[in-house]
PDB file of C-alpha atoms in Angstrom:
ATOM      1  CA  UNK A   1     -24.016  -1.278 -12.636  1.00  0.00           C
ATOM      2  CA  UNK A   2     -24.548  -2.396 -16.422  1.00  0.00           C
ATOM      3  CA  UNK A   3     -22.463  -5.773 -17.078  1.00  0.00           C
ATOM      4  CA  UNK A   4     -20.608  -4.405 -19.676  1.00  0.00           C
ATOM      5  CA  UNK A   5     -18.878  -2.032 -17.125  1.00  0.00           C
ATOM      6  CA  UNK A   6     -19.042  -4.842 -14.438  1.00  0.00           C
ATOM      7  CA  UNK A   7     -16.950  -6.892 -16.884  1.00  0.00           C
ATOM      8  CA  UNK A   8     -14.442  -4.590 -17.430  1.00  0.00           C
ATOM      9  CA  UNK A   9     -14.109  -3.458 -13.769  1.00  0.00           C
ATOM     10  CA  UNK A  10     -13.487  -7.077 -12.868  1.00  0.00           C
ATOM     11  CA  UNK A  11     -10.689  -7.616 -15.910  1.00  0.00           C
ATOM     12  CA  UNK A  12      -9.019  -4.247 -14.930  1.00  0.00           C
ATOM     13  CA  UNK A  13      -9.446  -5.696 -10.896  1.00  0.00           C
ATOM     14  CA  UNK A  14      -7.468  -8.946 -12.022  1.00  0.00           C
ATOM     15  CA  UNK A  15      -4.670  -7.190 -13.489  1.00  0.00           C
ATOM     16  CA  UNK A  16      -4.000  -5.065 -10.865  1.00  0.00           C
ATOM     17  CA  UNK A  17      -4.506  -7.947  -8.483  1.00  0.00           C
ATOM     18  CA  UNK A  18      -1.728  -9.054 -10.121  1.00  0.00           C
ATOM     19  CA  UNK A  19       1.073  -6.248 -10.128  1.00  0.00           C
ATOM     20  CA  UNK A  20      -0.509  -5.876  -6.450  1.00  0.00           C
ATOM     21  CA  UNK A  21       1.195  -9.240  -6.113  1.00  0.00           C
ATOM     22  CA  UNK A  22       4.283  -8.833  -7.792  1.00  0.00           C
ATOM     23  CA  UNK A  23       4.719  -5.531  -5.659  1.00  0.00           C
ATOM     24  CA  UNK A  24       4.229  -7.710  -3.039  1.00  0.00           C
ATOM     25  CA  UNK A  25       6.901 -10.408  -3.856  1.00  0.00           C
ATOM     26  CA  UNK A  26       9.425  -8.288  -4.477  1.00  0.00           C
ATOM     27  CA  UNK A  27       8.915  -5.486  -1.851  1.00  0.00           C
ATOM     28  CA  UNK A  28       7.464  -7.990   1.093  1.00  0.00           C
ATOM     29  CA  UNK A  29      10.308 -10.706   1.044  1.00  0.00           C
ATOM     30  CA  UNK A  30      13.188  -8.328   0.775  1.00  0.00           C
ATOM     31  CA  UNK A  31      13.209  -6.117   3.363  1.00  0.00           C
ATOM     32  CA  UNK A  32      14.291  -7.913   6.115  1.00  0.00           C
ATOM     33  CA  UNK A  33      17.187  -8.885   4.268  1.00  0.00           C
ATOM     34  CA  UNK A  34      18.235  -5.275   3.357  1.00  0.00           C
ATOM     35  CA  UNK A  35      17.578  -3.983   6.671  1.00  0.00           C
ATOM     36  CA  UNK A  36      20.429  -6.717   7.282  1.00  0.00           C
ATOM     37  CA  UNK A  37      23.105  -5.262   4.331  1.00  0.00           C
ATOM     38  CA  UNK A  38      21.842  -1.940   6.585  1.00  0.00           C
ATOM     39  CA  UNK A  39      23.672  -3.890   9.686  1.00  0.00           C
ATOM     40  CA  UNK A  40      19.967  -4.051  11.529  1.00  0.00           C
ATOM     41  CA  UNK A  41      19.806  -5.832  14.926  1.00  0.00           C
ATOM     42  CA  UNK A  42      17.166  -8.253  15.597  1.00  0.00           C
ATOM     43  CA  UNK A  43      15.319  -5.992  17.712  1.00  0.00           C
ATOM     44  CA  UNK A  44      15.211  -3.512  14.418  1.00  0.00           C
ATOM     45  CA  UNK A  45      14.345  -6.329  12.664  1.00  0.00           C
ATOM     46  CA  UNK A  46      11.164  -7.053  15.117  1.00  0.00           C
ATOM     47  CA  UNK A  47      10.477  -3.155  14.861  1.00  0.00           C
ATOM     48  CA  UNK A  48      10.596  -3.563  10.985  1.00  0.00           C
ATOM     49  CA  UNK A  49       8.069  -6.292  10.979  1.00  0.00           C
ATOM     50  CA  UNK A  50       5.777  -5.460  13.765  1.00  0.00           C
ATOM     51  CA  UNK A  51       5.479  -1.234  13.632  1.00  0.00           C
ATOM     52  CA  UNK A  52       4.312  -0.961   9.864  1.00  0.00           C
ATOM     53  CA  UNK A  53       1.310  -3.354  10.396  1.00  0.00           C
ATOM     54  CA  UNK A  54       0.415  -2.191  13.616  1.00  0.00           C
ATOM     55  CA  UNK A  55       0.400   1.604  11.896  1.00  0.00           C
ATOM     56  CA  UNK A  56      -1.465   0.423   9.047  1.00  0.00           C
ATOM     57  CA  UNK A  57      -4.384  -1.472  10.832  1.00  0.00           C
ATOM     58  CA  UNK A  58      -5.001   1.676  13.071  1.00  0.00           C
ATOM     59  CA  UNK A  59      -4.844   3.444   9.858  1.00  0.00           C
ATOM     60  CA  UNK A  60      -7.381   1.834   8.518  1.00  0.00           C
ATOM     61  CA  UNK A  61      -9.655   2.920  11.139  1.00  0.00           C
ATOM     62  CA  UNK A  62      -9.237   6.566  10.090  1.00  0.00           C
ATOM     63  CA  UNK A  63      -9.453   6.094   6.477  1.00  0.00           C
ATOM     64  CA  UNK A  64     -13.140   4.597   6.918  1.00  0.00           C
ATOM     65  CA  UNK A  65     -13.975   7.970   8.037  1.00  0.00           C
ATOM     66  CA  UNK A  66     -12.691  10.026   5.473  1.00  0.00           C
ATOM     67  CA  UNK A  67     -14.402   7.275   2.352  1.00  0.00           C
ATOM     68  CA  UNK A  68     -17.597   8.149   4.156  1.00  0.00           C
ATOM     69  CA  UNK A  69     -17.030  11.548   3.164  1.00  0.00           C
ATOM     70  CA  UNK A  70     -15.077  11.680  -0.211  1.00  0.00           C
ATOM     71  CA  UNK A  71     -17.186  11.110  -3.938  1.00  0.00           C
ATOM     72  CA  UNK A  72     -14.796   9.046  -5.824  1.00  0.00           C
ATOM     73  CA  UNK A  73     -13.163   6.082  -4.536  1.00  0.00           C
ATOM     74  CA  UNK A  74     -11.464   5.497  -7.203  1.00  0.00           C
ATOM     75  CA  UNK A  75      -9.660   8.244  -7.224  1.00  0.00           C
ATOM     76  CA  UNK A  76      -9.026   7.737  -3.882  1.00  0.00           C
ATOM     77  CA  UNK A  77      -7.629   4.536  -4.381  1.00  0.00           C
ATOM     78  CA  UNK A  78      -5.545   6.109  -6.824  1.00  0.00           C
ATOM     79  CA  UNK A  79      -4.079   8.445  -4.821  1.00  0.00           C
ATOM     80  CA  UNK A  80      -3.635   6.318  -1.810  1.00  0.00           C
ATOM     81  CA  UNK A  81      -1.532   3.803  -4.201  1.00  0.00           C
ATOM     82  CA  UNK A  82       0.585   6.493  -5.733  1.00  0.00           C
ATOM     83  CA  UNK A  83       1.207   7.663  -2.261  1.00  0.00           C
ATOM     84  CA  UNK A  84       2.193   4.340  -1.465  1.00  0.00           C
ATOM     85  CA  UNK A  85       4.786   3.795  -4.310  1.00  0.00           C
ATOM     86  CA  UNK A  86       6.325   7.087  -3.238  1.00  0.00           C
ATOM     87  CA  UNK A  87       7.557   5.956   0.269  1.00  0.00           C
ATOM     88  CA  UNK A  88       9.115   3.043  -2.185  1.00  0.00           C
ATOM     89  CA  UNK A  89      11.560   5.461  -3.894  1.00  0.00           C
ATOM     90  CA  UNK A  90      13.882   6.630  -1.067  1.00  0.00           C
ATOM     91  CA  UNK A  91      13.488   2.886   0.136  1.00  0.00           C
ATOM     92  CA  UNK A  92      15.070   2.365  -2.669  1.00  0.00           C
ATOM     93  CA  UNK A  93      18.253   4.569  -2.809  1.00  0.00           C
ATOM     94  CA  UNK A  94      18.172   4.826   1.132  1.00  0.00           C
ATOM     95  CA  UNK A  95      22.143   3.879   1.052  1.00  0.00           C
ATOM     96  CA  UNK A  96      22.806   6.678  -0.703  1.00  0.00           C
ATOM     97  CA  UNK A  97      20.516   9.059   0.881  1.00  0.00           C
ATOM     98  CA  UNK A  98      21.793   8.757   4.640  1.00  0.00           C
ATOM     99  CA  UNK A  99      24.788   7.732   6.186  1.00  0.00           C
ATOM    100  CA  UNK A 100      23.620   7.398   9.522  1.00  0.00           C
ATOM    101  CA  UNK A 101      20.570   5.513  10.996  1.00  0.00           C
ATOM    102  CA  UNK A 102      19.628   4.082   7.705  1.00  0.00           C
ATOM    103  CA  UNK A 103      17.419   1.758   9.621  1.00  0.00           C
ATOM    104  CA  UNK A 104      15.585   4.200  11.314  1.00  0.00           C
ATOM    105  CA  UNK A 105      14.879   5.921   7.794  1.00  0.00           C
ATOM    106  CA  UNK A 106      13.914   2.447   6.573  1.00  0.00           C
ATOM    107  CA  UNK A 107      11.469   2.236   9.472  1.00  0.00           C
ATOM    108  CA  UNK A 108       9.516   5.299   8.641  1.00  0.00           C
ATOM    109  CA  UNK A 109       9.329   4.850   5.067  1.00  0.00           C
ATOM    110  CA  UNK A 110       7.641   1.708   5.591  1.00  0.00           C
ATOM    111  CA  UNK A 111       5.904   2.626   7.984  1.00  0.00           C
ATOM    112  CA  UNK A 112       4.615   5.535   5.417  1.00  0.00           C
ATOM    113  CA  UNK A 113       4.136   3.224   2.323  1.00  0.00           C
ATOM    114  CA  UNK A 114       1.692   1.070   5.263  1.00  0.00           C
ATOM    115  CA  UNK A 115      -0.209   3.871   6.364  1.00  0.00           C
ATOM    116  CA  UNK A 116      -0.690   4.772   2.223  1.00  0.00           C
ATOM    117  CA  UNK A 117      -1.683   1.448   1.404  1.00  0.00           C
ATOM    118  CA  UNK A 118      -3.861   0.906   4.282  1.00  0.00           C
ATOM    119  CA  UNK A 119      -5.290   3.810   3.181  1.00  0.00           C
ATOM    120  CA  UNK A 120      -6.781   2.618   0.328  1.00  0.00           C
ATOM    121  CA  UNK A 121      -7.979  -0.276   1.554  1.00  0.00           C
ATOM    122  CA  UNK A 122     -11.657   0.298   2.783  1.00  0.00           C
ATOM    123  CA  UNK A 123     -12.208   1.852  -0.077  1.00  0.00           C
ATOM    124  CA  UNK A 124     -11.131  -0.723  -2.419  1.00  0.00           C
ATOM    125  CA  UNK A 125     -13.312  -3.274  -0.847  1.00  0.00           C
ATOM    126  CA  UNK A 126     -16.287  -1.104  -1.084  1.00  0.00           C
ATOM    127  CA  UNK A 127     -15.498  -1.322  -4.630  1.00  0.00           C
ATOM    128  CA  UNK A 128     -15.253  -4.544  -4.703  1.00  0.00           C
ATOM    129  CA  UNK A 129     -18.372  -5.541  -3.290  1.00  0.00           C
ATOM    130  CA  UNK A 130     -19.950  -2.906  -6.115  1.00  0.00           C
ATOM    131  CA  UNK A 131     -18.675  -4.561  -8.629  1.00  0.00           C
ATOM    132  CA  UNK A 132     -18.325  -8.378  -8.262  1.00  0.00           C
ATOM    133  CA  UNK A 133     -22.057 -10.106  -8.532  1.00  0.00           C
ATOM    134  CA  UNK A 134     -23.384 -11.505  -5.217  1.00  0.00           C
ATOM    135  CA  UNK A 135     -23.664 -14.738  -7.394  1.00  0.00           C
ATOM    136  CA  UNK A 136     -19.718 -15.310  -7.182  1.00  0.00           C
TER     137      UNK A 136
END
């Protein structure tokens, strides 16, 4: 890879390292407390925190297959992430989109955004290792 594309593939890495993170913050630390305004249980709670990693590690296992077969990761990555912020929208409005079992509902669309985002993992890393020198 010529530097001058290494370069920018590193600078366009950092930033979205960095709305990665803010996703994070704002998405990772709040959940548990609106599953709560949802009246959650602490078993729901335990489901909430344990299913969607659990889902996303084994989906991680499938999604190697399928990069070993695909021509662009990045699009894949792509995909994957916009996948991801998808599950996010009915997350979002979930009060107003079922009256009953909102938990549940809150369950499997994190459990979807997971599986998305694990998704794309693999692949990113692969990119990763393309792009940052083995100096670093």
């Amino acid at each position: 890879m010529e530097e001058k594309y290494r370069r920018r593939n590193i600078r366009f890495s950092t930033l979205e390292g960095f709305f990665a993170l803010i996703t994070l913050g704002f998405t990772g630390a709040f959940i548990a407390p609106f599953a709560l305004v949802l009246k959650a249980t602490n078993f729901q709670i335990g489901l909430l925190s344990a299913i969607p990693s659990l889902i996303g590690s084994f989906s991680q296992l499938l999604s190697a297959d399928i990069i070993d077969r695909i021509r662009n990761r990045v699009k894949y990555c792509a995909y994957c992430i916009f996948g991801e912020s998808l599950f996010w929208f009915p997350v979002a409005i979930l009060p107003s989109l079922f009256s009953h079992h909102q938990i549940y509902w809150l369950i499997i669309f994190i459990c979807g955004a997971a599986i998305a985002a694990s998704f794309s993992r693999p692949a990113w890393v692969s990119l990763m290792a393309e792009t940052i020198p083995k100096e670093t």
